[in-house]
């Protein structure tokens, strides 16, 4: 019988392996930078062109390679690392499969220059599409210089599936940050198309975190030190007051490797319970040191999940440890969420005297879209049309009480005053309660107002041509480098919605104009929000960004729980709410209106 099993050609096998290890330019950056770290470098420079399509270059001053090793390093399963350890799981270095270079060189053109300190001459090795091209002696500084060109040139399918440059570069930044955050004693820099994105000199861990995550974190980081027999956890966690929606500054590292861990994330969030608003999350940078035998580092190199033997114990230690850290730092007074003015509430220590509540009265219903509001109410007909168009008959029904059928027939104004007189109540400064035909209607005041402002913003944003107001005093934006790049990427969009930013100095862009419909303080926070959400979407700037913007503005401006409302205000809020197409839900899809049916009420009295 003829033999049909043949060994795959080496180049093909490498290409297949590359499919696993090298998914995108960012994977190459990760592998090369980790190799440089493993080589003991204390200075690593990354040069990227066209988000890595054209060039990914990593230069280090580490131990370098001998002439023979330089060639050998491209062989599959060539590694100087694993044979040193007797146990695959007992791994402290980054790479351990000896697969990265073989994979990369099978799907790109790779030029390696390297020299060990003890050698006078260095060596240059070139591979292309898995084929050895040449090796020559060369003068080169001590250390290693990898240049990966034309990535995926021979795998058109992969090349085609690469995303927009901004997205791919975003992934590169993410990998770069993860390594930089674990090695503050290494000087890292990152360039994109000759432009400096990061320059991170050797630093303390805290300085490194701030250099990556932004200066504004400086005052918000609390040192963490949880030392137990199972695990040691150090690093920093954010003050509750700095918690944010969509917080992406959350990092766990295990034995200096980045790890994703939703379970431990939960432990941290529980530690912040009642200290932060429900939808927000703190920043944290937590470094676990643990006996490598107690974890299962997934041997798949691209995975970031890690299994822990004592996951539950660690969960409890983490939760308790972070909570204690917060308590020690006096940021954790029991905050009465039901009574506190939780809107932008700063956290006071037990000893700080509470400042007096401001006496200035103001209209909580002030909204930046006043003109639109007027438009809605210009004539009652229009208002009624609007309601009819949006199928608001239910609302009419809600307000018809069984013994007052005629109310619905009354002009709206009269209806309103009837309601105002005795049928609207505020409960716990949070809910608006009013009897309706079928029972009791309960409205969450914040979600309702959020819905109202959101819809108004969308309307304004869609037909606002000249929408920039110049700032008298242009303001330097203290964005981190990554956010600056993101902002630069979406500059056209930002201009279109009224932001005028001068990017001449990429280190410190200047905000020169803001949307007419915002105040300056809000504008900067909202700008940050937009950039963050752009990051979350991995750089896909779709029409939904307008939606994100609308949400972010509306959330900020909406009256919060804890605000006392007058009957007129409640009534006007109810009107505006039911004038929107989706009054029952907040723009985030959370319930804004609940009806407690009569029969439910009656059941309670059985
Ligand atoms: P691994 O990192 O899993 O060992 P790689 O394919 O990434 O596998 O690298 C193969 C080998 O090449 C490494 O084990 C190391 O000996 C050598 N090497 C790779 N990059 C460098 C570098 N920047 N400096 C010195 N040696 C390197
Ligand atoms: Mg490696």
XYZ file of C-alpha atoms and ligand atoms in Angstrom:
634
model
C 0.000 0.000 0.000
C 1.290 3.398 -0.910
C 2.081 5.656 1.978
C -0.109 8.691 2.011
C 1.067 10.486 5.122
C 3.809 12.903 4.289
C 5.496 15.426 6.496
C 4.241 18.863 5.790
C 6.805 21.175 4.288
C 8.312 23.170 7.146
C 7.289 26.520 5.676
C 3.673 25.453 5.417
C 3.621 24.121 8.963
C 4.971 27.439 10.171
C 2.372 29.326 8.247
C -0.356 27.290 9.868
C 1.147 27.858 13.286
C 1.382 31.545 12.443
C -2.364 31.608 12.028
C -2.612 30.874 15.722
C 0.160 32.998 17.090
C 0.216 35.939 14.715
C -3.265 37.270 14.190
C -2.454 40.871 13.506
C 0.403 43.360 13.651
C -0.125 43.754 17.394
C 0.733 40.064 17.913
C 4.108 40.641 16.273
C 4.746 43.632 18.509
C 3.866 41.570 21.561
C 6.151 38.665 20.658
C 9.119 40.822 19.704
C 8.872 43.128 22.702
C 8.520 40.182 25.069
C 11.611 38.611 23.560
C 13.479 41.862 24.185
C 12.353 41.860 27.800
C 13.455 38.248 28.159
C 16.831 39.218 26.671
C 17.400 41.519 29.646
C 17.161 44.762 27.701
C 16.643 47.980 29.636
C 15.838 50.037 26.565
C 13.328 48.953 23.942
C 12.203 51.011 20.971
C 9.272 50.127 18.757
C 8.899 51.684 15.307
C 5.688 51.168 13.424
C 4.734 52.189 9.893
C 1.163 52.057 8.639
C -0.146 50.326 11.731
C 2.376 47.545 11.168
C 1.436 46.658 7.602
C 4.650 48.115 6.227
C 7.035 47.892 9.169
C 7.262 46.636 12.718
C 10.684 47.228 14.132
C 11.800 46.405 17.662
C 15.249 47.458 18.792
C 16.694 46.421 22.143
C 19.978 46.587 24.042
C 19.645 43.105 25.519
C 22.011 40.154 25.425
C 21.892 39.689 21.648
C 22.533 36.391 19.886
C 25.526 34.542 18.545
C 25.821 33.974 14.819
C 24.511 30.443 15.177
C 21.677 31.316 17.549
C 20.581 34.122 15.271
C 19.974 31.625 12.531
C 18.568 28.998 14.893
C 16.069 31.378 16.428
C 13.944 31.125 13.270
C 13.552 27.374 13.630
C 10.291 26.155 15.029
C 10.589 25.041 18.644
C 13.874 26.848 18.826
C 13.981 28.400 22.234
C 16.650 29.161 24.734
C 14.080 29.270 27.454
C 12.157 26.126 28.036
C 15.028 23.714 28.492
C 16.167 25.781 31.398
C 13.025 24.943 33.338
C 11.999 21.451 34.299
C 8.337 22.298 34.331
C 6.363 23.951 31.590
C 4.232 25.759 34.120
C 7.114 27.099 36.064
C 7.665 29.924 33.677
C 8.911 33.348 34.524
C 10.019 34.454 31.094
C 7.492 35.641 28.537
C 7.963 33.370 25.577
C 8.221 29.680 26.005
C 7.204 27.912 22.869
C 9.973 28.886 20.544
C 7.335 29.452 17.935
C 7.057 33.181 17.516
C 9.996 33.900 15.241
C 9.334 30.873 13.036
C 5.731 31.985 12.671
C 6.469 35.633 12.009
C 9.130 34.869 9.437
C 6.739 32.563 7.572
C 4.263 35.371 6.903
C 6.538 38.376 6.425
C 9.980 39.526 5.486
C 12.151 39.555 8.594
C 15.505 41.193 8.956
C 17.410 40.454 12.146
C 20.539 42.280 13.221
C 22.094 41.215 16.482
C 25.334 41.227 18.427
C 26.414 39.866 21.777
C 28.652 41.966 23.965
C 31.510 39.466 23.681
C 31.457 39.431 19.870
C 33.193 42.019 17.792
C 31.007 41.586 14.746
C 27.309 41.125 14.729
C 25.248 39.153 12.269
C 22.370 39.876 9.936
C 19.847 37.188 9.046
C 17.065 37.629 6.488
C 14.049 35.354 6.080
C 11.136 35.916 3.745
C 7.908 33.938 3.633
C 9.546 31.184 5.637
C 12.544 30.921 3.286
C 16.066 31.599 4.425
C 17.484 34.420 2.273
C 20.877 35.329 3.652
C 23.186 35.663 6.633
C 26.069 38.112 6.671
C 28.447 39.595 9.252
C 27.570 43.162 10.039
C 28.466 46.023 12.327
C 25.658 46.572 14.752
C 25.273 47.761 18.340
C 25.047 45.257 21.148
C 21.531 43.916 21.324
C 18.929 42.926 18.803
C 17.089 44.720 16.039
C 14.171 42.958 14.390
C 12.490 44.538 11.369
C 9.333 42.821 10.163
C 8.227 44.100 6.758
C 5.221 43.473 4.530
C 3.336 41.435 7.097
C 1.041 38.786 5.555
C 2.341 39.591 2.058
C 1.977 35.896 1.198
C -1.299 35.327 3.064
C -3.753 37.588 1.232
C -6.684 36.309 3.278
C -5.071 37.507 6.502
C -4.072 40.771 4.978
C -7.577 41.357 3.781
C -8.990 40.804 7.245
C -6.888 43.459 8.851
C -9.023 46.300 10.133
C -8.580 50.020 9.560
C -5.145 51.337 10.454
C -6.521 53.130 13.477
C -7.925 49.864 14.789
C -4.768 47.888 14.193
C -2.655 50.589 15.754
C -4.997 50.644 18.716
C -4.268 46.939 19.249
C -0.562 47.671 19.049
C -0.874 50.335 21.713
C -2.773 47.928 23.934
C -0.031 45.288 23.736
C 2.661 47.891 24.184
C 0.975 49.266 27.289
C 0.575 45.845 28.858
C 4.289 45.142 28.608
C 5.311 48.656 29.610
C 3.100 48.461 32.701
C 4.926 45.393 33.938
C 8.463 46.691 33.430
C 8.803 50.247 34.719
C 12.557 49.755 34.963
C 12.798 49.395 31.200
C 12.879 52.490 29.023
C 10.214 52.024 26.336
C 9.315 54.137 23.358
C 6.809 53.769 20.575
C 6.781 55.590 17.244
C 4.139 55.509 14.560
C 4.998 56.843 11.116
C 7.931 58.669 12.654
C 5.725 60.345 15.195
C 6.452 59.723 18.864
C 3.509 58.145 20.621
C 5.142 57.116 23.883
C 8.456 57.874 25.432
C 8.634 56.166 28.798
C 11.888 56.624 30.687
C 12.744 54.260 33.532
C 10.450 55.089 36.393
C 8.727 53.937 39.527
C 5.645 51.830 38.971
C 3.404 54.741 39.886
C 5.139 57.078 37.462
C 4.879 54.471 34.751
C 1.179 53.979 35.348
C 0.580 57.703 35.148
C 2.698 58.007 32.024
C 0.472 55.434 30.378
C -2.924 56.016 31.864
C -2.838 59.796 32.128
C -1.657 62.530 34.464
C -5.093 63.015 35.894
C -4.755 59.685 37.722
C -1.907 61.044 39.798
C -3.980 62.092 42.777
C -6.329 59.157 42.491
C -4.066 56.148 42.992
C -4.026 54.381 46.343
C -1.185 51.929 46.925
C -2.239 48.328 47.509
C -0.320 45.717 49.414
C -2.026 42.452 50.182
C 0.416 39.896 51.453
C -0.866 36.404 52.134
C 0.545 32.913 51.982
C -1.385 32.126 48.806
C -0.774 35.269 46.826
C 0.863 38.628 47.100
C -0.990 41.502 45.474
C 0.586 44.908 45.041
C -0.045 47.898 42.826
C -2.584 50.680 42.866
C -6.287 51.108 42.944
C -8.337 54.232 42.182
C -10.077 56.405 44.715
C -13.830 55.851 44.617
C -14.315 59.454 43.531
C -12.396 58.738 40.350
C -14.618 55.831 39.274
C -15.900 56.195 35.734
C -18.375 54.708 33.378
C -16.749 52.464 30.815
C -13.498 52.370 32.691
C -10.842 50.691 30.593
C -7.995 51.403 32.987
C -8.291 48.098 34.776
C -5.343 45.768 34.750
C -4.436 42.513 36.424
C -0.999 41.027 36.013
C 0.125 37.629 37.229
C 3.824 37.054 37.684
C 4.285 40.043 35.407
C 2.021 38.812 32.642
C -1.134 40.644 31.688
C -4.245 38.651 32.537
C -7.917 39.095 31.825
C -10.015 38.004 34.768
C -13.688 38.963 34.994
C -14.035 36.932 38.197
C -11.397 38.901 40.093
C -12.716 42.078 38.535
C -15.937 41.320 40.330
C -14.073 40.980 43.627
C -12.609 44.443 43.167
C -15.989 45.916 42.279
C -17.520 44.333 45.373
C -14.867 46.013 47.478
C -16.152 49.337 46.137
C -19.753 48.465 46.849
C -21.683 51.505 48.091
C -18.661 53.716 47.515
C -19.244 54.274 43.840
C -22.295 54.639 41.673
C -23.671 51.356 40.379
C -22.736 51.863 36.732
C -19.230 53.084 37.348
C -15.966 51.281 37.919
C -12.644 52.214 39.493
C -9.285 52.159 37.741
C -6.884 49.571 39.077
C -3.432 48.197 38.357
C -2.957 45.050 40.403
C 0.042 42.770 40.281
C -0.274 39.226 41.590
C 2.738 37.215 42.598
C 1.923 33.582 42.988
C 3.678 30.240 42.982
C 3.676 29.292 39.275
C 2.556 25.788 40.253
C -0.708 27.203 41.572
C -1.717 28.594 38.203
C -2.317 27.160 34.805
C -0.765 29.600 32.405
C -2.610 28.747 29.296
C 0.060 27.411 27.031
C -1.589 29.092 24.092
C 0.521 32.196 23.746
C -2.147 34.597 22.589
C -4.585 33.829 25.364
C -4.707 36.053 28.365
C -6.857 33.834 30.570
C -5.215 32.017 33.425
C -6.699 29.404 35.721
C -6.063 29.599 39.433
C -6.046 26.674 41.800
C -7.355 28.788 44.683
C -9.555 31.156 42.729
C -12.211 31.429 45.432
C -9.750 32.114 48.218
C -8.022 34.725 46.107
C -11.379 36.294 45.308
C -12.077 36.761 49.016
C -8.574 37.945 49.828
C -8.745 40.445 47.009
C -12.136 41.799 47.941
C -11.282 42.108 51.629
C -7.819 43.471 50.917
C -9.013 46.216 48.595
C -11.844 47.145 50.936
C -9.402 47.431 53.814
C -7.062 49.523 51.699
C -9.909 51.893 50.916
C -10.939 52.057 54.578
C -7.410 52.756 55.679
C -7.269 55.611 53.244
C -10.383 57.010 54.743
C -12.237 57.161 51.513
C -14.928 54.774 52.592
C -17.479 56.386 54.858
C -20.801 54.613 54.638
C -22.533 56.746 52.100
C -26.264 56.846 52.284
C -27.187 56.530 48.672
C -30.808 57.107 49.336
C -30.326 60.532 50.797
C -27.079 61.803 49.420
C -26.849 64.155 46.518
C -25.049 61.648 44.479
C -24.558 63.794 41.445
C -20.810 64.344 41.170
C -20.591 63.947 44.892
C -17.084 64.204 46.236
C -16.259 61.728 48.990
C -15.555 63.148 52.373
C -13.629 61.524 55.109
C -15.421 61.126 58.415
C -13.536 64.071 59.843
C -14.007 66.579 57.082
C -16.834 68.909 57.952
C -19.479 68.716 55.279
C -19.656 71.973 53.382
C -23.002 73.638 53.550
C -25.334 72.933 50.739
C -25.380 75.826 48.301
C -28.353 78.082 48.767
C -28.496 79.309 45.228
C -31.632 78.103 43.634
C -31.414 77.034 40.066
C -33.544 75.297 37.576
C -32.624 71.633 37.457
C -34.466 71.438 34.210
C -32.167 73.872 32.562
C -31.223 72.122 29.437
C -28.799 73.063 26.771
C -31.366 72.426 24.069
C -33.865 74.987 25.161
C -34.630 76.123 21.660
C -35.675 72.632 20.672
C -37.799 72.346 23.737
C -39.639 75.468 22.709
C -40.115 74.019 19.292
C -41.894 71.035 20.723
C -44.303 73.183 22.581
C -44.778 75.963 20.075
C -48.315 75.022 19.540
C -50.419 72.529 21.266
C -51.403 71.022 17.956
C -47.872 70.250 17.163
C -47.428 68.689 20.544
C -50.509 66.586 20.105
C -49.396 65.588 16.618
C -46.071 64.627 17.962
C -47.638 62.464 20.556
C -49.998 60.889 18.102
C -47.210 60.213 15.652
C -45.260 58.504 18.314
C -48.092 56.368 19.391
C -48.596 57.939 22.721
C -52.169 56.905 23.126
C -51.131 54.773 25.998
C -50.097 57.821 27.817
C -53.509 59.306 27.333
C -54.952 56.158 28.755
C -52.612 56.187 31.661
C -53.894 59.529 32.674
C -57.537 58.679 32.382
C -58.645 57.643 35.793
C -61.691 55.504 35.958
C -63.889 58.113 37.557
C -62.500 60.924 35.478
C -62.884 59.676 31.959
C -63.323 63.206 30.743
C -59.856 64.301 31.710
C -58.356 63.037 28.512
C -60.677 65.311 26.611
C -59.553 68.393 28.466
C -56.899 70.623 26.970
C -53.462 69.459 28.019
C -52.790 72.480 30.148
C -55.838 71.779 32.240
C -54.963 68.150 32.487
C -51.606 69.127 33.739
C -52.908 71.379 36.419
C -55.239 68.675 37.618
C -52.330 66.322 37.863
C -50.249 68.912 39.544
C -52.790 69.650 42.159
C -52.773 66.305 43.862
C -51.578 63.401 41.854
C -47.815 63.636 41.620
C -45.535 62.764 44.458
C -41.802 62.437 44.763
C -40.532 59.503 46.790
C -37.044 59.305 48.283
C -35.985 62.149 45.993
C -35.665 59.525 43.356
C -39.022 58.372 42.081
C -42.021 60.213 40.768
C -45.238 58.455 41.629
C -48.623 59.159 40.174
C -51.924 57.271 40.055
C -53.016 56.096 36.618
C -55.977 54.187 35.377
C -54.483 50.765 35.855
C -52.659 51.389 39.107
C -49.672 53.402 40.213
C -47.114 54.759 37.807
C -43.573 55.042 39.146
C -40.937 56.962 37.210
C -37.232 56.983 37.880
C -36.500 60.697 37.718
C -32.919 60.375 36.546
C -33.624 57.846 33.823
C -36.608 59.823 32.646
C -34.693 63.055 32.342
C -31.791 61.200 30.759
C -34.188 59.934 28.086
C -35.599 63.405 27.479
C -32.230 65.126 27.100
C -30.861 62.326 24.962
C -33.595 62.652 22.385
C -33.252 66.384 22.346
C -29.562 66.236 21.783
C -29.919 63.894 18.831
C -32.261 66.361 17.279
C -29.948 69.310 17.828
C -26.879 67.437 16.665
C -28.543 66.557 13.411
C -29.237 70.089 12.347
C -26.581 72.282 13.750
C -24.292 73.833 11.187
C -22.251 76.523 12.874
C -21.755 74.971 16.250
C -18.375 76.046 17.576
C -17.696 78.740 20.131
C -14.083 79.853 20.385
C -12.554 79.745 23.831
C -11.211 83.013 25.143
C -8.407 81.084 26.782
C -7.526 78.006 24.742
C -6.843 75.120 27.045
C -4.071 72.513 26.858
C -5.564 69.053 26.919
C -3.894 66.699 29.354
C -4.726 63.559 27.434
C -2.503 60.516 27.545
C -0.655 59.719 24.341
C -3.092 57.053 23.299
C -6.095 59.307 23.703
C -4.339 62.018 21.745
C -3.807 59.649 18.846
C -7.427 58.599 19.025
C -8.596 62.191 19.072
C -6.377 62.931 16.099
C -7.869 60.011 14.205
C -11.369 61.317 14.691
C -10.557 65.001 14.309
C -12.950 65.422 11.389
C -15.782 64.058 13.415
C -14.860 66.194 16.417
C -14.842 69.270 14.203
C -18.217 68.365 12.817
C -19.762 68.363 16.263
C -18.162 71.613 17.322
C -14.769 70.794 18.880
C -11.844 72.836 17.587
C -8.561 71.189 18.563
C -5.102 72.246 17.491
C -2.885 69.179 17.089
C 0.296 71.005 16.070
C 1.954 69.774 19.252
C 0.929 66.138 19.577
C 2.395 66.019 23.076
C -0.060 68.624 24.218
C -2.929 69.391 21.866
C -4.826 72.592 22.519
C -8.567 72.944 22.776
C -9.475 76.162 20.979
C -13.204 75.876 20.559
C -16.050 73.862 22.012
C -19.583 73.062 20.881
C -21.978 75.940 21.421
C -24.321 73.680 23.301
C -21.805 72.825 26.037
C -20.093 74.552 28.896
C -16.336 74.366 29.006
C -15.999 71.941 31.904
C -18.577 69.615 30.464
C -16.987 69.905 27.052
C -13.669 68.510 28.216
C -15.242 65.640 30.086
C -17.440 64.856 27.159
C -14.500 64.964 24.789
C -12.779 62.402 27.010
C -15.930 60.309 26.990
C -16.083 60.339 23.213
C -12.469 59.301 22.926
C -12.975 56.527 25.477
C -15.955 55.170 23.674
C -14.044 55.329 20.427
C -11.370 53.224 22.122
C -13.974 50.765 23.352
C -15.257 50.349 19.831
C -11.675 49.627 18.814
C -11.657 52.554 16.545
C -14.745 51.917 14.541
C -16.203 55.338 14.153
C -19.717 54.632 13.098
C -22.801 56.765 13.279
C -23.256 55.340 16.734
C -20.696 57.757 18.075
C -23.300 60.462 17.875
C -25.389 58.203 20.007
C -22.575 57.810 22.499
C -22.132 61.530 22.562
C -25.813 62.123 23.087
C -25.814 59.653 25.941
C -22.795 61.115 27.550
C -24.121 64.654 27.439
C -27.566 63.634 28.565
C -26.235 61.560 31.448
C -24.192 64.442 32.662
C -26.968 66.969 32.450
C -29.811 64.825 33.700
C -31.089 65.482 37.192
C -29.833 62.823 39.520
C -31.435 60.952 42.357
C -31.281 63.053 45.482
C -32.689 66.172 43.853
C -35.934 67.422 45.244
C -38.392 68.364 42.523
C -41.347 70.681 42.583
C -44.679 69.453 41.334
C -44.328 71.643 38.249
C -40.955 70.182 37.514
C -42.240 66.657 37.887
C -45.208 67.369 35.721
C -43.092 68.961 33.048
C -40.689 66.037 33.179
C -43.540 63.571 32.738
C -44.785 65.544 29.750
C -41.398 65.709 28.115
C -40.782 62.045 28.810
C -43.953 60.909 27.141
C -43.198 63.191 24.248
C -40.225 60.986 23.395
C -40.599 57.908 21.234
C -39.402 55.515 23.921
C -40.490 56.857 27.282
C -40.355 53.517 29.040
C -36.625 53.106 28.911
C -33.520 55.148 29.481
C -31.209 55.364 26.470
C -29.191 52.563 28.097
C -32.251 50.346 27.988
C -32.983 50.549 31.684
C -36.536 50.749 32.897
C -37.656 54.320 33.426
C -41.352 53.754 34.022
C -43.070 51.047 36.016
C -46.770 50.511 36.514
C -47.779 48.852 39.742
C -51.102 47.292 38.690
C -54.142 47.654 40.870
C -54.570 43.914 41.257
C -51.008 43.658 42.589
C -51.863 46.305 45.108
C -55.076 44.556 45.986
C -53.251 41.273 46.489
C -51.166 42.894 49.157
C -54.283 43.577 51.162
C -55.696 40.082 50.990
P 10.590 31.900 22.608
O 10.566 33.355 22.983
O 9.329 31.214 22.918
O 11.804 31.203 23.093
P 10.853 32.913 19.969
O 10.571 32.329 18.652
O 10.130 34.140 20.351
O 10.632 31.791 21.041
O 12.391 33.195 20.079
C 13.312 32.133 19.841
C 14.640 32.382 20.537
O 15.317 33.453 19.912
C 14.518 32.811 21.983
O 14.406 31.708 22.842
C 15.814 33.559 22.196
O 16.859 32.677 22.505
C 16.090 34.161 20.841
N 15.688 35.561 20.791
C 14.554 36.054 20.240
N 14.496 37.393 20.347
C 15.630 37.783 20.990
C 16.157 39.046 21.398
N 15.489 40.201 21.193
N 17.353 39.060 22.022
C 18.027 37.908 22.255
N 17.563 36.685 21.896
C 16.390 36.610 21.269
Mg 9.271 34.679 22.262
